[in-house]
Amino acid sequence: MIVGIGTDIVQVDRIQQTWSRLGERFARRILTPPELDDFDKKKNKVAFLAKRFSAKEAVAKALGTGIAKGVSFQNIAIGHDELGKPLIVLSGAASALADRLGISNQHLSISDEREYVVSFVVFESGS
């Protein structure tokens, strides 16, 4: 059964402006330590930040809270499997909320073009 759906769209230029203004401080606010390791290796840092920002916002919306009520960007990590499929890793308040909702399956799709990134998340309970 579907227990949460979230979507988010980000204008890459807005992320660029924030990155230009705040630099590494912005990256540390959005990214978890493992994500920061990946970020440091990326050539297009703004695109990486935009994708992570959009995905995390979509996850938070699917949880029903948004980035609020104890759920922070640091509680949501985005990784990928060996084929490149995006994966969600929750910790802290986000993980506790997922447990309360009975989330057993998660689906994340991220699409990007030069100007926009869109992310879509579905959380399911049961088998």
PDB file of C-alpha atoms in Angstrom:
ATOM      1  CA  MET A   1       0.000   0.000   0.000  1.00  0.00           C
ATOM      2  CA  ILE A   2       1.289   3.476  -0.845  1.00  0.00           C
ATOM      3  CA  VAL A   3       1.883   5.497   2.332  1.00  0.00           C
ATOM      4  CA  GLY A   4       3.649   8.515   0.856  1.00  0.00           C
ATOM      5  CA  ILE A   5       4.262  10.316  -2.414  1.00  0.00           C
ATOM      6  CA  GLY A   6       6.538  13.307  -2.834  1.00  0.00           C
ATOM      7  CA  THR A   7       7.731  15.349  -5.759  1.00  0.00           C
ATOM      8  CA  ASP A   8      10.021  18.348  -6.085  1.00  0.00           C
ATOM      9  CA  ILE A   9      11.330  20.522  -8.876  1.00  0.00           C
ATOM     10  CA  VAL A  10      14.419  22.703  -8.520  1.00  0.00           C
ATOM     11  CA  GLN A  11      15.591  25.491 -10.776  1.00  0.00           C
ATOM     12  CA  VAL A  12      19.326  24.839 -11.160  1.00  0.00           C
ATOM     13  CA  ASP A  13      20.023  28.582 -11.365  1.00  0.00           C
ATOM     14  CA  ARG A  14      18.672  29.040  -7.810  1.00  0.00           C
ATOM     15  CA  ILE A  15      21.082  26.395  -6.543  1.00  0.00           C
ATOM     16  CA  GLN A  16      23.898  28.108  -8.473  1.00  0.00           C
ATOM     17  CA  GLN A  17      23.080  31.436  -6.820  1.00  0.00           C
ATOM     18  CA  THR A  18      23.028  29.876  -3.358  1.00  0.00           C
ATOM     19  CA  TRP A  19      26.273  27.983  -4.046  1.00  0.00           C
ATOM     20  CA  SER A  20      27.909  31.221  -5.240  1.00  0.00           C
ATOM     21  CA  ARG A  21      26.799  33.011  -2.082  1.00  0.00           C
ATOM     22  CA  LEU A  22      27.408  30.307   0.549  1.00  0.00           C
ATOM     23  CA  GLY A  23      29.843  27.859  -1.069  1.00  0.00           C
ATOM     24  CA  GLU A  24      30.910  24.893   1.042  1.00  0.00           C
ATOM     25  CA  ARG A  25      28.602  25.967   3.871  1.00  0.00           C
ATOM     26  CA  PHE A  26      25.619  25.252   1.599  1.00  0.00           C
ATOM     27  CA  ALA A  27      27.023  21.854   0.605  1.00  0.00           C
ATOM     28  CA  ARG A  28      27.583  20.890   4.265  1.00  0.00           C
ATOM     29  CA  ARG A  29      24.002  21.895   5.103  1.00  0.00           C
ATOM     30  CA  ILE A  30      22.481  19.743   2.338  1.00  0.00           C
ATOM     31  CA  LEU A  31      24.850  16.761   2.098  1.00  0.00           C
ATOM     32  CA  THR A  32      25.700  13.989   4.553  1.00  0.00           C
ATOM     33  CA  PRO A  33      29.397  13.103   5.065  1.00  0.00           C
ATOM     34  CA  PRO A  34      29.339  10.226   2.505  1.00  0.00           C
ATOM     35  CA  GLU A  35      27.584  12.517   0.001  1.00  0.00           C
ATOM     36  CA  LEU A  36      30.230  15.188   0.621  1.00  0.00           C
ATOM     37  CA  ASP A  37      32.882  12.623  -0.348  1.00  0.00           C
ATOM     38  CA  ASP A  38      31.072  12.044  -3.669  1.00  0.00           C
ATOM     39  CA  PHE A  39      30.527  15.796  -4.091  1.00  0.00           C
ATOM     40  CA  ASP A  40      34.258  16.509  -3.769  1.00  0.00           C
ATOM     41  CA  LYS A  41      34.928  14.206  -6.750  1.00  0.00           C
ATOM     42  CA  LYS A  42      32.315  15.808  -9.021  1.00  0.00           C
ATOM     43  CA  LYS A  43      33.208  18.229 -11.773  1.00  0.00           C
ATOM     44  CA  ASN A  44      29.739  19.839 -11.916  1.00  0.00           C
ATOM     45  CA  LYS A  45      29.137  20.535  -8.241  1.00  0.00           C
ATOM     46  CA  VAL A  46      26.012  22.647  -8.812  1.00  0.00           C
ATOM     47  CA  ALA A  47      24.276  19.844 -10.745  1.00  0.00           C
ATOM     48  CA  PHE A  48      25.131  17.375  -7.963  1.00  0.00           C
ATOM     49  CA  LEU A  49      23.750  19.744  -5.303  1.00  0.00           C
ATOM     50  CA  ALA A  50      20.590  20.410  -7.329  1.00  0.00           C
ATOM     51  CA  LYS A  51      19.867  16.689  -7.715  1.00  0.00           C
ATOM     52  CA  ARG A  52      20.460  15.948  -4.042  1.00  0.00           C
ATOM     53  CA  PHE A  53      18.404  18.965  -2.926  1.00  0.00           C
ATOM     54  CA  SER A  54      15.459  17.978  -5.132  1.00  0.00           C
ATOM     55  CA  ALA A  55      15.587  14.311  -4.111  1.00  0.00           C
ATOM     56  CA  LYS A  56      15.747  15.119  -0.399  1.00  0.00           C
ATOM     57  CA  GLU A  57      12.841  17.563  -0.650  1.00  0.00           C
ATOM     58  CA  ALA A  58      10.768  14.884  -2.430  1.00  0.00           C
ATOM     59  CA  VAL A  59      11.654  12.333   0.270  1.00  0.00           C
ATOM     60  CA  ALA A  60      10.670  14.741   3.048  1.00  0.00           C
ATOM     61  CA  LYS A  61       7.355  15.459   1.329  1.00  0.00           C
ATOM     62  CA  ALA A  62       6.675  11.721   0.936  1.00  0.00           C
ATOM     63  CA  LEU A  63       7.282  11.349   4.683  1.00  0.00           C
ATOM     64  CA  GLY A  64       4.582  13.966   5.186  1.00  0.00           C
ATOM     65  CA  THR A  65       6.720  16.521   7.008  1.00  0.00           C
ATOM     66  CA  GLY A  66       8.833  18.363   4.495  1.00  0.00           C
ATOM     67  CA  ILE A  67      12.148  19.525   5.913  1.00  0.00           C
ATOM     68  CA  ALA A  68      10.639  20.265   9.328  1.00  0.00           C
ATOM     69  CA  LYS A  69       9.415  18.602  12.527  1.00  0.00           C
ATOM     70  CA  GLY A  70      12.848  17.150  13.281  1.00  0.00           C
ATOM     71  CA  VAL A  71      13.506  15.878   9.746  1.00  0.00           C
ATOM     72  CA  SER A  72      16.575  17.564   8.261  1.00  0.00           C
ATOM     73  CA  PHE A  73      18.649  17.232   5.108  1.00  0.00           C
ATOM     74  CA  GLN A  74      21.196  15.386   7.268  1.00  0.00           C
ATOM     75  CA  ASN A  75      18.610  12.640   7.994  1.00  0.00           C
ATOM     76  CA  ILE A  76      18.241  11.838   4.280  1.00  0.00           C
ATOM     77  CA  ALA A  77      21.084  10.482   2.164  1.00  0.00           C
ATOM     78  CA  ILE A  78      20.859   9.721  -1.535  1.00  0.00           C
ATOM     79  CA  GLY A  79      23.118   7.077  -2.995  1.00  0.00           C
ATOM     80  CA  HIS A  80      22.900   4.616  -5.861  1.00  0.00           C
ATOM     81  CA  ASP A  81      23.260   0.937  -6.560  1.00  0.00           C
ATOM     82  CA  GLU A  82      25.850  -0.629  -8.870  1.00  0.00           C
ATOM     83  CA  LEU A  83      23.660   0.120 -11.905  1.00  0.00           C
ATOM     84  CA  GLY A  84      23.156   3.773 -10.956  1.00  0.00           C
ATOM     85  CA  LYS A  85      19.605   3.435  -9.608  1.00  0.00           C
ATOM     86  CA  PRO A  86      19.115   6.087  -6.911  1.00  0.00           C
ATOM     87  CA  LEU A  87      18.637   4.852  -3.353  1.00  0.00           C
ATOM     88  CA  ILE A  88      17.350   6.550  -0.206  1.00  0.00           C
ATOM     89  CA  VAL A  89      19.077   6.049   3.153  1.00  0.00           C
ATOM     90  CA  LEU A  90      17.233   7.467   6.163  1.00  0.00           C
ATOM     91  CA  SER A  91      18.600   8.165   9.636  1.00  0.00           C
ATOM     92  CA  GLY A  92      17.518   9.923  12.817  1.00  0.00           C
ATOM     93  CA  ALA A  93      14.039  11.465  12.814  1.00  0.00           C
ATOM     94  CA  ALA A  94      13.420  10.489   9.175  1.00  0.00           C
ATOM     95  CA  SER A  95      14.182   6.828   9.892  1.00  0.00           C
ATOM     96  CA  ALA A  96      11.982   6.852  13.008  1.00  0.00           C
ATOM     97  CA  LEU A  97       9.112   8.344  11.016  1.00  0.00           C
ATOM     98  CA  ALA A  98       9.566   5.761   8.239  1.00  0.00           C
ATOM     99  CA  ASP A  99       9.371   3.013  10.869  1.00  0.00           C
ATOM    100  CA  ARG A 100       6.150   4.495  12.304  1.00  0.00           C
ATOM    101  CA  LEU A 101       4.664   4.636   8.798  1.00  0.00           C
ATOM    102  CA  GLY A 102       5.673   1.015   8.177  1.00  0.00           C
ATOM    103  CA  ILE A 103       7.668   1.868   5.059  1.00  0.00           C
ATOM    104  CA  SER A 104       9.115  -1.299   3.564  1.00  0.00           C
ATOM    105  CA  ASN A 105       9.694  -0.264  -0.062  1.00  0.00           C
ATOM    106  CA  GLN A 106      10.943   2.976  -1.531  1.00  0.00           C
ATOM    107  CA  HIS A 107      11.198   4.289  -5.052  1.00  0.00           C
ATOM    108  CA  LEU A 108      13.094   7.389  -6.184  1.00  0.00           C
ATOM    109  CA  SER A 109      13.377   8.844  -9.661  1.00  0.00           C
ATOM    110  CA  ILE A 110      15.547  11.873 -10.462  1.00  0.00           C
ATOM    111  CA  SER A 111      15.502  13.583 -13.864  1.00  0.00           C
ATOM    112  CA  ASP A 112      17.499  16.609 -14.867  1.00  0.00           C
ATOM    113  CA  GLU A 113      17.977  19.007 -17.713  1.00  0.00           C
ATOM    114  CA  ARG A 114      20.200  22.053 -17.907  1.00  0.00           C
ATOM    115  CA  GLU A 115      17.693  24.325 -16.149  1.00  0.00           C
ATOM    116  CA  TYR A 116      15.675  21.992 -13.895  1.00  0.00           C
ATOM    117  CA  VAL A 117      15.853  18.894 -11.723  1.00  0.00           C
ATOM    118  CA  VAL A 118      12.713  16.970 -10.784  1.00  0.00           C
ATOM    119  CA  SER A 119      12.470  14.141  -8.255  1.00  0.00           C
ATOM    120  CA  PHE A 120       9.637  11.763  -7.469  1.00  0.00           C
ATOM    121  CA  VAL A 121       9.381   9.450  -4.440  1.00  0.00           C
ATOM    122  CA  VAL A 122       6.911   6.706  -3.529  1.00  0.00           C
ATOM    123  CA  PHE A 123       6.935   4.955  -0.145  1.00  0.00           C
ATOM    124  CA  GLU A 124       5.065   1.674   0.341  1.00  0.00           C
ATOM    125  CA  SER A 125       4.168  -0.410   3.365  1.00  0.00           C
ATOM    126  CA  GLY A 126       3.569  -4.145   3.431  1.00  0.00           C
ATOM    127  CA  SER A 127       5.025  -6.585   0.948  1.00  0.00           C
TER     128      SER A 127
END
